[in-house]
């Protein structure tokens, strides 16, 4: 899409006295900084770290816009295509990140207001006449309209094809509903997607920032879902993981298990469960977490109410102890089941005296009776103890985030 900008925009700048360029050019570095600071303060999307690509695009856009405006005052016939392309690129960037142009247009308005404040301050001091000041204001705001038009041009060029996107969304819905092979094949053909033998679901936290333009063609995605998710052919390779981090650059992605095409819903469910464990602190917050590495944890925490029932059934006899006594007995029992060792081995694991271990285990055996001799009961008790420890870890992590970590 190509748009011809209104000739009157350039004509307004051509009518300005050339000497204004000499007055304005020394102001550009400080004015650029002032505009960037005001935009970052006023618009949350730009309040990111200074090295963030989004903020870097803002800096380049502001500096080039100011330079271009002054260059046009100095020489209305100077070539401008490079500056035009900068603002088309900013519009494309907004489209690729899945946003509307509202944020960029708000930044343009703020930039114009800050620039006009500077003009009102410097103009009278440099004895610029009211008539020229009025012409300068007219030229400045016409220039902002021109930049907005260029951004819109780039934005419209970069928007994904609506019909193709709709077919891909429909295909995702069918995959999650476990539609039949014939229905899937027809939907995949309309979406121009080759059905692989296996797929992996990938999820990101709610509200995650994304760059739609970085999506590989063979990846299906719903980036506007409450929890954005993608469906990747096969098992993610290291190269694919890096590509996913370009789509969702804030990290904390979780990859589900690699499953046959009919298992997309399962892979997504496991990935979302693991993401919940990342967010509660049970799992670490690496840029990419792989469900494959945490299968036992996912299993143990898949039904917390059932774990509570098992704990009540097998360990309810300890409820009469104080919390501190109960924790000590459970720690000793857990170490005993994990090490399968002697009192000395368990004592070394816990950092206590072997005689203390023997005393506690006599108490435990008195409560549990012959359960520890029963293989099924012993397995259930060990599973419950592992699940309880994982939940304690999540509780401590949550208290740390709230500033209530125990001393």
PDB file of C-alpha atoms in Angstrom, residues 64-323:
ATOM      1  CA  UNK A  64      14.908  11.404  13.086  1.00  0.00           C
ATOM      2  CA  UNK A  65      11.594  13.257  13.146  1.00  0.00           C
ATOM      3  CA  UNK A  66      13.168  16.349  14.705  1.00  0.00           C
ATOM      4  CA  UNK A  67      16.141  16.214  12.356  1.00  0.00           C
ATOM      5  CA  UNK A  68      13.893  15.786   9.316  1.00  0.00           C
ATOM      6  CA  UNK A  69      11.645  18.699  10.287  1.00  0.00           C
ATOM      7  CA  UNK A  70      14.582  21.064  10.699  1.00  0.00           C
ATOM      8  CA  UNK A  71      16.235  19.803   7.502  1.00  0.00           C
ATOM      9  CA  UNK A  72      13.024  20.539   5.615  1.00  0.00           C
ATOM     10  CA  UNK A  73      12.900  24.064   7.007  1.00  0.00           C
ATOM     11  CA  UNK A  74      16.509  24.557   5.882  1.00  0.00           C
ATOM     12  CA  UNK A  75      15.923  22.943   2.482  1.00  0.00           C
ATOM     13  CA  UNK A  76      12.360  21.924   1.507  1.00  0.00           C
ATOM     14  CA  UNK A  77      13.755  19.955  -1.452  1.00  0.00           C
ATOM     15  CA  UNK A  78      16.075  17.730   0.591  1.00  0.00           C
ATOM     16  CA  UNK A  79      15.496  13.957   0.039  1.00  0.00           C
ATOM     17  CA  UNK A  80      13.164  12.457   2.663  1.00  0.00           C
ATOM     18  CA  UNK A  81      12.596   8.801   1.791  1.00  0.00           C
ATOM     19  CA  UNK A  82      14.854   7.535   4.613  1.00  0.00           C
ATOM     20  CA  UNK A  83      12.820   9.496   7.177  1.00  0.00           C
ATOM     21  CA  UNK A  84       9.575   8.344   5.582  1.00  0.00           C
ATOM     22  CA  UNK A  85      10.691   4.726   5.896  1.00  0.00           C
ATOM     23  CA  UNK A  86      11.466   5.207   9.606  1.00  0.00           C
ATOM     24  CA  UNK A  87       7.835   5.990  10.352  1.00  0.00           C
ATOM     25  CA  UNK A  88       6.489   3.303   8.040  1.00  0.00           C
ATOM     26  CA  UNK A  89       8.708   0.882   9.989  1.00  0.00           C
ATOM     27  CA  UNK A  90       7.300   2.112  13.314  1.00  0.00           C
ATOM     28  CA  UNK A  91       3.779   1.453  12.008  1.00  0.00           C
ATOM     29  CA  UNK A  92       4.784  -2.041  10.897  1.00  0.00           C
ATOM     30  CA  UNK A  93       6.319  -2.650  14.323  1.00  0.00           C
ATOM     31  CA  UNK A  94       3.005  -1.828  16.036  1.00  0.00           C
ATOM     32  CA  UNK A  95       1.146  -4.230  13.741  1.00  0.00           C
ATOM     33  CA  UNK A  96       3.695  -6.996  14.300  1.00  0.00           C
ATOM     34  CA  UNK A  97       3.356  -6.636  18.084  1.00  0.00           C
ATOM     35  CA  UNK A  98      -0.404  -7.015  17.744  1.00  0.00           C
ATOM     36  CA  UNK A  99      -1.302  -3.497  18.913  1.00  0.00           C
ATOM     37  CA  UNK A 100      -3.407  -0.724  17.441  1.00  0.00           C
ATOM     38  CA  UNK A 101      -1.817   2.584  16.454  1.00  0.00           C
ATOM     39  CA  UNK A 102      -3.264   4.340  19.511  1.00  0.00           C
ATOM     40  CA  UNK A 103       0.000   4.200  21.484  1.00  0.00           C
ATOM     41  CA  UNK A 104       2.146   5.561  18.663  1.00  0.00           C
ATOM     42  CA  UNK A 105      -0.367   8.302  17.874  1.00  0.00           C
ATOM     43  CA  UNK A 106      -0.430   9.313  21.548  1.00  0.00           C
ATOM     44  CA  UNK A 107       3.378   9.521  21.496  1.00  0.00           C
ATOM     45  CA  UNK A 108       3.216  11.749  18.399  1.00  0.00           C
ATOM     46  CA  UNK A 109       0.772  14.090  20.122  1.00  0.00           C
ATOM     47  CA  UNK A 110       2.980  14.336  23.204  1.00  0.00           C
ATOM     48  CA  UNK A 111       6.025  14.989  21.002  1.00  0.00           C
ATOM     49  CA  UNK A 112       4.225  17.840  19.237  1.00  0.00           C
ATOM     50  CA  UNK A 113       3.141  19.388  22.550  1.00  0.00           C
ATOM     51  CA  UNK A 114       6.650  19.244  24.035  1.00  0.00           C
ATOM     52  CA  UNK A 115       8.174  20.670  20.828  1.00  0.00           C
ATOM     53  CA  UNK A 116       5.646  23.507  20.777  1.00  0.00           C
ATOM     54  CA  UNK A 117       6.395  24.365  24.401  1.00  0.00           C
ATOM     55  CA  UNK A 118      10.069  24.645  23.477  1.00  0.00           C
ATOM     56  CA  UNK A 119       9.232  26.841  20.464  1.00  0.00           C
ATOM     57  CA  UNK A 120       7.118  29.136  22.674  1.00  0.00           C
ATOM     58  CA  UNK A 121      10.053  29.445  25.051  1.00  0.00           C
ATOM     59  CA  UNK A 122      12.862  29.945  22.516  1.00  0.00           C
ATOM     60  CA  UNK A 123      11.008  31.896  19.767  1.00  0.00           C
ATOM     61  CA  UNK A 124      10.364  35.160  21.629  1.00  0.00           C
ATOM     62  CA  UNK A 125      13.862  35.050  23.096  1.00  0.00           C
ATOM     63  CA  UNK A 126      15.284  34.870  19.559  1.00  0.00           C
ATOM     64  CA  UNK A 127      12.893  37.626  18.393  1.00  0.00           C
ATOM     65  CA  UNK A 128      10.813  35.425  16.097  1.00  0.00           C
ATOM     66  CA  UNK A 129       7.760  37.440  15.010  1.00  0.00           C
ATOM     67  CA  UNK A 130       4.218  36.331  15.973  1.00  0.00           C
ATOM     68  CA  UNK A 131       3.430  35.808  12.286  1.00  0.00           C
ATOM     69  CA  UNK A 132       6.365  33.411  11.838  1.00  0.00           C
ATOM     70  CA  UNK A 133       5.485  31.681  15.121  1.00  0.00           C
ATOM     71  CA  UNK A 134       1.987  31.037  13.768  1.00  0.00           C
ATOM     72  CA  UNK A 135       3.419  29.642  10.521  1.00  0.00           C
ATOM     73  CA  UNK A 136       5.800  27.431  12.509  1.00  0.00           C
ATOM     74  CA  UNK A 137       2.947  26.057  14.601  1.00  0.00           C
ATOM     75  CA  UNK A 138       0.946  25.312  11.472  1.00  0.00           C
ATOM     76  CA  UNK A 139       3.933  23.550   9.868  1.00  0.00           C
ATOM     77  CA  UNK A 140       4.730  21.536  13.018  1.00  0.00           C
ATOM     78  CA  UNK A 141       1.248  20.097  13.485  1.00  0.00           C
ATOM     79  CA  UNK A 142       0.923  19.416   9.745  1.00  0.00           C
ATOM     80  CA  UNK A 143       4.204  17.507   9.999  1.00  0.00           C
ATOM     81  CA  UNK A 144       2.846  15.387  12.858  1.00  0.00           C
ATOM     82  CA  UNK A 145      -0.166  14.535  10.676  1.00  0.00           C
ATOM     83  CA  UNK A 146       2.266  13.488   7.951  1.00  0.00           C
ATOM     84  CA  UNK A 147       4.147  11.177  10.327  1.00  0.00           C
ATOM     85  CA  UNK A 148       0.870   9.628  11.485  1.00  0.00           C
ATOM     86  CA  UNK A 149      -0.070   8.961   7.856  1.00  0.00           C
ATOM     87  CA  UNK A 150       3.279   7.269   7.205  1.00  0.00           C
ATOM     88  CA  UNK A 151       2.876   5.087  10.312  1.00  0.00           C
ATOM     89  CA  UNK A 152      -0.626   4.113   9.196  1.00  0.00           C
ATOM     90  CA  UNK A 153       0.769   3.162   5.793  1.00  0.00           C
ATOM     91  CA  UNK A 154       3.314   0.823   7.375  1.00  0.00           C
ATOM     92  CA  UNK A 155       0.725  -0.523   9.796  1.00  0.00           C
ATOM     93  CA  UNK A 156      -1.719  -1.422   7.017  1.00  0.00           C
ATOM     94  CA  UNK A 157       1.050  -3.089   4.999  1.00  0.00           C
ATOM     95  CA  UNK A 158       2.078  -5.300   7.937  1.00  0.00           C
ATOM     96  CA  UNK A 159      -1.347  -6.400   9.143  1.00  0.00           C
ATOM     97  CA  UNK A 160      -1.828 -10.156   8.729  1.00  0.00           C
ATOM     98  CA  UNK A 161      -4.275 -11.328   6.108  1.00  0.00           C
ATOM     99  CA  UNK A 162      -7.616 -11.437   7.893  1.00  0.00           C
ATOM    100  CA  UNK A 163      -9.000 -14.479   6.073  1.00  0.00           C
ATOM    101  CA  UNK A 164      -5.846 -16.548   6.610  1.00  0.00           C
ATOM    102  CA  UNK A 165      -5.792 -15.618  10.310  1.00  0.00           C
ATOM    103  CA  UNK A 166      -9.417 -16.684  10.681  1.00  0.00           C
ATOM    104  CA  UNK A 167      -8.670 -20.082   9.111  1.00  0.00           C
ATOM    105  CA  UNK A 168      -5.752 -20.577  11.514  1.00  0.00           C
ATOM    106  CA  UNK A 169      -7.879 -19.657  14.526  1.00  0.00           C
ATOM    107  CA  UNK A 170     -10.517 -22.133  13.369  1.00  0.00           C
ATOM    108  CA  UNK A 171      -7.856 -24.834  12.987  1.00  0.00           C
ATOM    109  CA  UNK A 172      -6.621 -24.202  16.535  1.00  0.00           C
ATOM    110  CA  UNK A 173     -10.172 -24.586  17.875  1.00  0.00           C
ATOM    111  CA  UNK A 174     -10.585 -27.897  16.038  1.00  0.00           C
ATOM    112  CA  UNK A 175      -7.251 -29.198  17.373  1.00  0.00           C
ATOM    113  CA  UNK A 176      -8.261 -28.367  20.947  1.00  0.00           C
ATOM    114  CA  UNK A 177     -11.649 -30.050  20.434  1.00  0.00           C
ATOM    115  CA  UNK A 178      -9.939 -33.221  19.073  1.00  0.00           C
ATOM    116  CA  UNK A 179     -11.778 -33.024  15.756  1.00  0.00           C
ATOM    117  CA  UNK A 180     -11.625 -35.994  13.381  1.00  0.00           C
ATOM    118  CA  UNK A 181      -8.879 -36.511  10.814  1.00  0.00           C
ATOM    119  CA  UNK A 182     -10.999 -35.513   7.801  1.00  0.00           C
ATOM    120  CA  UNK A 183     -12.219 -32.276   9.408  1.00  0.00           C
ATOM    121  CA  UNK A 184      -8.681 -31.405  10.502  1.00  0.00           C
ATOM    122  CA  UNK A 185      -7.269 -32.085   7.053  1.00  0.00           C
ATOM    123  CA  UNK A 186      -9.807 -29.766   5.406  1.00  0.00           C
ATOM    124  CA  UNK A 187      -9.209 -27.001   7.970  1.00  0.00           C
ATOM    125  CA  UNK A 188      -5.432 -27.349   7.677  1.00  0.00           C
ATOM    126  CA  UNK A 189      -5.629 -27.030   3.888  1.00  0.00           C
ATOM    127  CA  UNK A 190      -7.641 -23.806   4.184  1.00  0.00           C
ATOM    128  CA  UNK A 191      -5.132 -22.504   6.762  1.00  0.00           C
ATOM    129  CA  UNK A 192      -2.179 -23.541   4.559  1.00  0.00           C
ATOM    130  CA  UNK A 193      -0.719 -25.569   7.422  1.00  0.00           C
ATOM    131  CA  UNK A 194       0.924 -28.970   6.996  1.00  0.00           C
ATOM    132  CA  UNK A 195      -0.279 -31.368   9.696  1.00  0.00           C
ATOM    133  CA  UNK A 196       2.796 -32.845  11.457  1.00  0.00           C
ATOM    134  CA  UNK A 197       2.961 -36.237  13.170  1.00  0.00           C
ATOM    135  CA  UNK A 198       3.617 -34.604  16.554  1.00  0.00           C
ATOM    136  CA  UNK A 199       3.132 -31.168  18.108  1.00  0.00           C
ATOM    137  CA  UNK A 200       4.027 -29.305  21.292  1.00  0.00           C
ATOM    138  CA  UNK A 201       1.935 -26.625  23.007  1.00  0.00           C
ATOM    139  CA  UNK A 202       3.746 -23.576  24.413  1.00  0.00           C
ATOM    140  CA  UNK A 203       2.197 -21.078  26.844  1.00  0.00           C
ATOM    141  CA  UNK A 204       3.158 -17.665  28.222  1.00  0.00           C
ATOM    142  CA  UNK A 205       1.928 -15.677  31.255  1.00  0.00           C
ATOM    143  CA  UNK A 206      -1.252 -13.617  31.086  1.00  0.00           C
ATOM    144  CA  UNK A 207      -0.752 -10.276  29.376  1.00  0.00           C
ATOM    145  CA  UNK A 208       2.627 -11.265  27.940  1.00  0.00           C
ATOM    146  CA  UNK A 209       4.059  -8.897  25.340  1.00  0.00           C
ATOM    147  CA  UNK A 210       4.418 -10.478  21.910  1.00  0.00           C
ATOM    148  CA  UNK A 211       5.893  -9.734  18.485  1.00  0.00           C
ATOM    149  CA  UNK A 212       3.535 -11.290  15.950  1.00  0.00           C
ATOM    150  CA  UNK A 213       5.907 -10.576  13.061  1.00  0.00           C
ATOM    151  CA  UNK A 214       8.498 -12.955  14.580  1.00  0.00           C
ATOM    152  CA  UNK A 215       6.177 -15.983  14.265  1.00  0.00           C
ATOM    153  CA  UNK A 216       7.443 -18.799  12.037  1.00  0.00           C
ATOM    154  CA  UNK A 217       4.979 -19.761   9.301  1.00  0.00           C
ATOM    155  CA  UNK A 218       4.567 -23.314  10.628  1.00  0.00           C
ATOM    156  CA  UNK A 219       3.518 -22.191  14.149  1.00  0.00           C
ATOM    157  CA  UNK A 220      -0.149 -21.789  15.074  1.00  0.00           C
ATOM    158  CA  UNK A 221      -0.805 -19.166  17.758  1.00  0.00           C
ATOM    159  CA  UNK A 222      -3.477 -17.434  19.788  1.00  0.00           C
ATOM    160  CA  UNK A 223      -1.489 -14.497  21.156  1.00  0.00           C
ATOM    161  CA  UNK A 224      -4.564 -12.581  22.326  1.00  0.00           C
ATOM    162  CA  UNK A 225      -5.807 -15.337  24.671  1.00  0.00           C
ATOM    163  CA  UNK A 226      -5.806 -14.665  28.438  1.00  0.00           C
ATOM    164  CA  UNK A 227      -2.746 -16.910  28.485  1.00  0.00           C
ATOM    165  CA  UNK A 228      -1.128 -16.641  25.033  1.00  0.00           C
ATOM    166  CA  UNK A 229      -0.295 -20.033  23.547  1.00  0.00           C
ATOM    167  CA  UNK A 230       1.286 -21.547  20.451  1.00  0.00           C
ATOM    168  CA  UNK A 231       1.302 -24.961  18.789  1.00  0.00           C
ATOM    169  CA  UNK A 232       4.706 -25.935  17.405  1.00  0.00           C
ATOM    170  CA  UNK A 233       5.329 -28.844  15.018  1.00  0.00           C
ATOM    171  CA  UNK A 234       7.408 -31.614  16.602  1.00  0.00           C
ATOM    172  CA  UNK A 235       9.659 -31.240  19.638  1.00  0.00           C
ATOM    173  CA  UNK A 236      11.098 -27.718  20.101  1.00  0.00           C
ATOM    174  CA  UNK A 237      14.785 -27.620  19.157  1.00  0.00           C
ATOM    175  CA  UNK A 238      17.193 -25.101  20.735  1.00  0.00           C
ATOM    176  CA  UNK A 239      16.808 -22.990  17.584  1.00  0.00           C
ATOM    177  CA  UNK A 240      13.024 -23.126  17.892  1.00  0.00           C
ATOM    178  CA  UNK A 241      13.218 -22.058  21.547  1.00  0.00           C
ATOM    179  CA  UNK A 242      15.212 -18.993  20.560  1.00  0.00           C
ATOM    180  CA  UNK A 243      12.635 -18.221  17.873  1.00  0.00           C
ATOM    181  CA  UNK A 244       9.831 -18.512  20.450  1.00  0.00           C
ATOM    182  CA  UNK A 245      11.640 -16.044  22.712  1.00  0.00           C
ATOM    183  CA  UNK A 246      11.657 -13.573  19.832  1.00  0.00           C
ATOM    184  CA  UNK A 247       7.863 -13.939  19.595  1.00  0.00           C
ATOM    185  CA  UNK A 248       7.384 -13.657  23.389  1.00  0.00           C
ATOM    186  CA  UNK A 249      10.518 -11.773  24.459  1.00  0.00           C
ATOM    187  CA  UNK A 250       9.723 -11.411  28.162  1.00  0.00           C
ATOM    188  CA  UNK A 251      10.466 -15.105  28.772  1.00  0.00           C
ATOM    189  CA  UNK A 252       8.808 -17.490  31.259  1.00  0.00           C
ATOM    190  CA  UNK A 253       7.550 -19.678  28.437  1.00  0.00           C
ATOM    191  CA  UNK A 254       6.477 -23.234  29.242  1.00  0.00           C
ATOM    192  CA  UNK A 255       6.582 -26.041  26.698  1.00  0.00           C
ATOM    193  CA  UNK A 256       4.138 -28.890  27.140  1.00  0.00           C
ATOM    194  CA  UNK A 257       4.840 -32.511  26.267  1.00  0.00           C
ATOM    195  CA  UNK A 258       5.306 -33.464  22.618  1.00  0.00           C
ATOM    196  CA  UNK A 259       2.219 -35.448  21.624  1.00  0.00           C
ATOM    197  CA  UNK A 260       0.431 -36.823  18.538  1.00  0.00           C
ATOM    198  CA  UNK A 261      -1.702 -34.264  16.711  1.00  0.00           C
ATOM    199  CA  UNK A 262      -4.794 -35.503  18.572  1.00  0.00           C
ATOM    200  CA  UNK A 263      -3.199 -34.626  21.932  1.00  0.00           C
ATOM    201  CA  UNK A 264      -2.854 -30.835  21.552  1.00  0.00           C
ATOM    202  CA  UNK A 265      -5.383 -30.191  24.326  1.00  0.00           C
ATOM    203  CA  UNK A 266      -3.404 -32.427  26.731  1.00  0.00           C
ATOM    204  CA  UNK A 267      -0.090 -30.759  25.922  1.00  0.00           C
ATOM    205  CA  UNK A 268      -1.687 -27.343  26.451  1.00  0.00           C
ATOM    206  CA  UNK A 269      -3.284 -28.422  29.752  1.00  0.00           C
ATOM    207  CA  UNK A 270       0.040 -29.700  31.113  1.00  0.00           C
ATOM    208  CA  UNK A 271       1.865 -26.573  29.954  1.00  0.00           C
ATOM    209  CA  UNK A 272      -0.683 -24.340  31.684  1.00  0.00           C
ATOM    210  CA  UNK A 273      -0.430 -26.398  34.869  1.00  0.00           C
ATOM    211  CA  UNK A 274       3.366 -26.045  34.791  1.00  0.00           C
ATOM    212  CA  UNK A 275       3.066 -22.300  34.174  1.00  0.00           C
ATOM    213  CA  UNK A 276       0.939 -22.055  37.312  1.00  0.00           C
ATOM    214  CA  UNK A 277       3.715 -23.847  39.235  1.00  0.00           C
ATOM    215  CA  UNK A 278       6.290 -21.426  37.813  1.00  0.00           C
ATOM    216  CA  UNK A 279       4.162 -18.482  38.915  1.00  0.00           C
ATOM    217  CA  UNK A 280       3.715 -19.888  42.445  1.00  0.00           C
ATOM    218  CA  UNK A 281       7.417 -20.635  42.834  1.00  0.00           C
ATOM    219  CA  UNK A 282       7.285 -24.445  42.795  1.00  0.00           C
ATOM    220  CA  UNK A 283       9.273 -24.506  39.548  1.00  0.00           C
ATOM    221  CA  UNK A 284      12.098 -22.122  38.697  1.00  0.00           C
ATOM    222  CA  UNK A 285      11.479 -19.080  36.495  1.00  0.00           C
ATOM    223  CA  UNK A 286      13.856 -19.900  33.614  1.00  0.00           C
ATOM    224  CA  UNK A 287      13.101 -18.206  30.269  1.00  0.00           C
ATOM    225  CA  UNK A 288      11.782 -21.568  28.986  1.00  0.00           C
ATOM    226  CA  UNK A 289      10.492 -24.337  31.286  1.00  0.00           C
ATOM    227  CA  UNK A 290      10.045 -27.822  29.824  1.00  0.00           C
ATOM    228  CA  UNK A 291       7.250 -30.025  31.216  1.00  0.00           C
ATOM    229  CA  UNK A 292       9.315 -33.043  30.199  1.00  0.00           C
ATOM    230  CA  UNK A 293      11.693 -32.283  33.077  1.00  0.00           C
ATOM    231  CA  UNK A 294       8.974 -32.017  35.758  1.00  0.00           C
ATOM    232  CA  UNK A 295       6.598 -34.931  35.130  1.00  0.00           C
ATOM    233  CA  UNK A 296       6.554 -36.214  38.714  1.00  0.00           C
ATOM    234  CA  UNK A 297       5.925 -32.729  40.105  1.00  0.00           C
ATOM    235  CA  UNK A 298       3.042 -32.203  37.639  1.00  0.00           C
ATOM    236  CA  UNK A 299       1.576 -35.556  38.604  1.00  0.00           C
ATOM    237  CA  UNK A 300       1.889 -35.022  42.356  1.00  0.00           C
ATOM    238  CA  UNK A 301       0.254 -31.582  42.216  1.00  0.00           C
ATOM    239  CA  UNK A 302      -2.379 -32.351  39.583  1.00  0.00           C
ATOM    240  CA  UNK A 303      -5.140 -32.905  42.182  1.00  0.00           C
ATOM    241  CA  UNK A 304      -4.427 -31.117  45.442  1.00  0.00           C
ATOM    242  CA  UNK A 305      -7.734 -32.126  47.045  1.00  0.00           C
ATOM    243  CA  UNK A 306      -6.872 -35.786  46.497  1.00  0.00           C
ATOM    244  CA  UNK A 307      -3.454 -35.254  48.098  1.00  0.00           C
ATOM    245  CA  UNK A 308      -5.249 -33.769  51.122  1.00  0.00           C
ATOM    246  CA  UNK A 309      -7.440 -36.866  51.333  1.00  0.00           C
ATOM    247  CA  UNK A 310      -4.425 -39.180  51.166  1.00  0.00           C
ATOM    248  CA  UNK A 311      -2.620 -37.115  53.814  1.00  0.00           C
ATOM    249  CA  UNK A 312      -5.655 -37.327  56.115  1.00  0.00           C
ATOM    250  CA  UNK A 313      -5.982 -41.074  55.561  1.00  0.00           C
ATOM    251  CA  UNK A 314      -2.327 -41.991  56.119  1.00  0.00           C
ATOM    252  CA  UNK A 315      -0.967 -39.204  58.319  1.00  0.00           C
ATOM    253  CA  UNK A 316      -4.053 -37.993  60.181  1.00  0.00           C
ATOM    254  CA  UNK A 317      -2.812 -39.716  63.347  1.00  0.00           C
ATOM    255  CA  UNK A 318      -0.199 -36.967  63.706  1.00  0.00           C
ATOM    256  CA  UNK A 319      -2.766 -34.175  63.952  1.00  0.00           C
ATOM    257  CA  UNK A 320      -2.598 -34.305  67.754  1.00  0.00           C
ATOM    258  CA  UNK A 321       0.989 -33.045  67.781  1.00  0.00           C
ATOM    259  CA  UNK A 322       1.958 -29.389  67.700  1.00  0.00           C
ATOM    260  CA  UNK A 323       2.853 -28.094  64.207  1.00  0.00           C
TER     261      UNK A 323
END
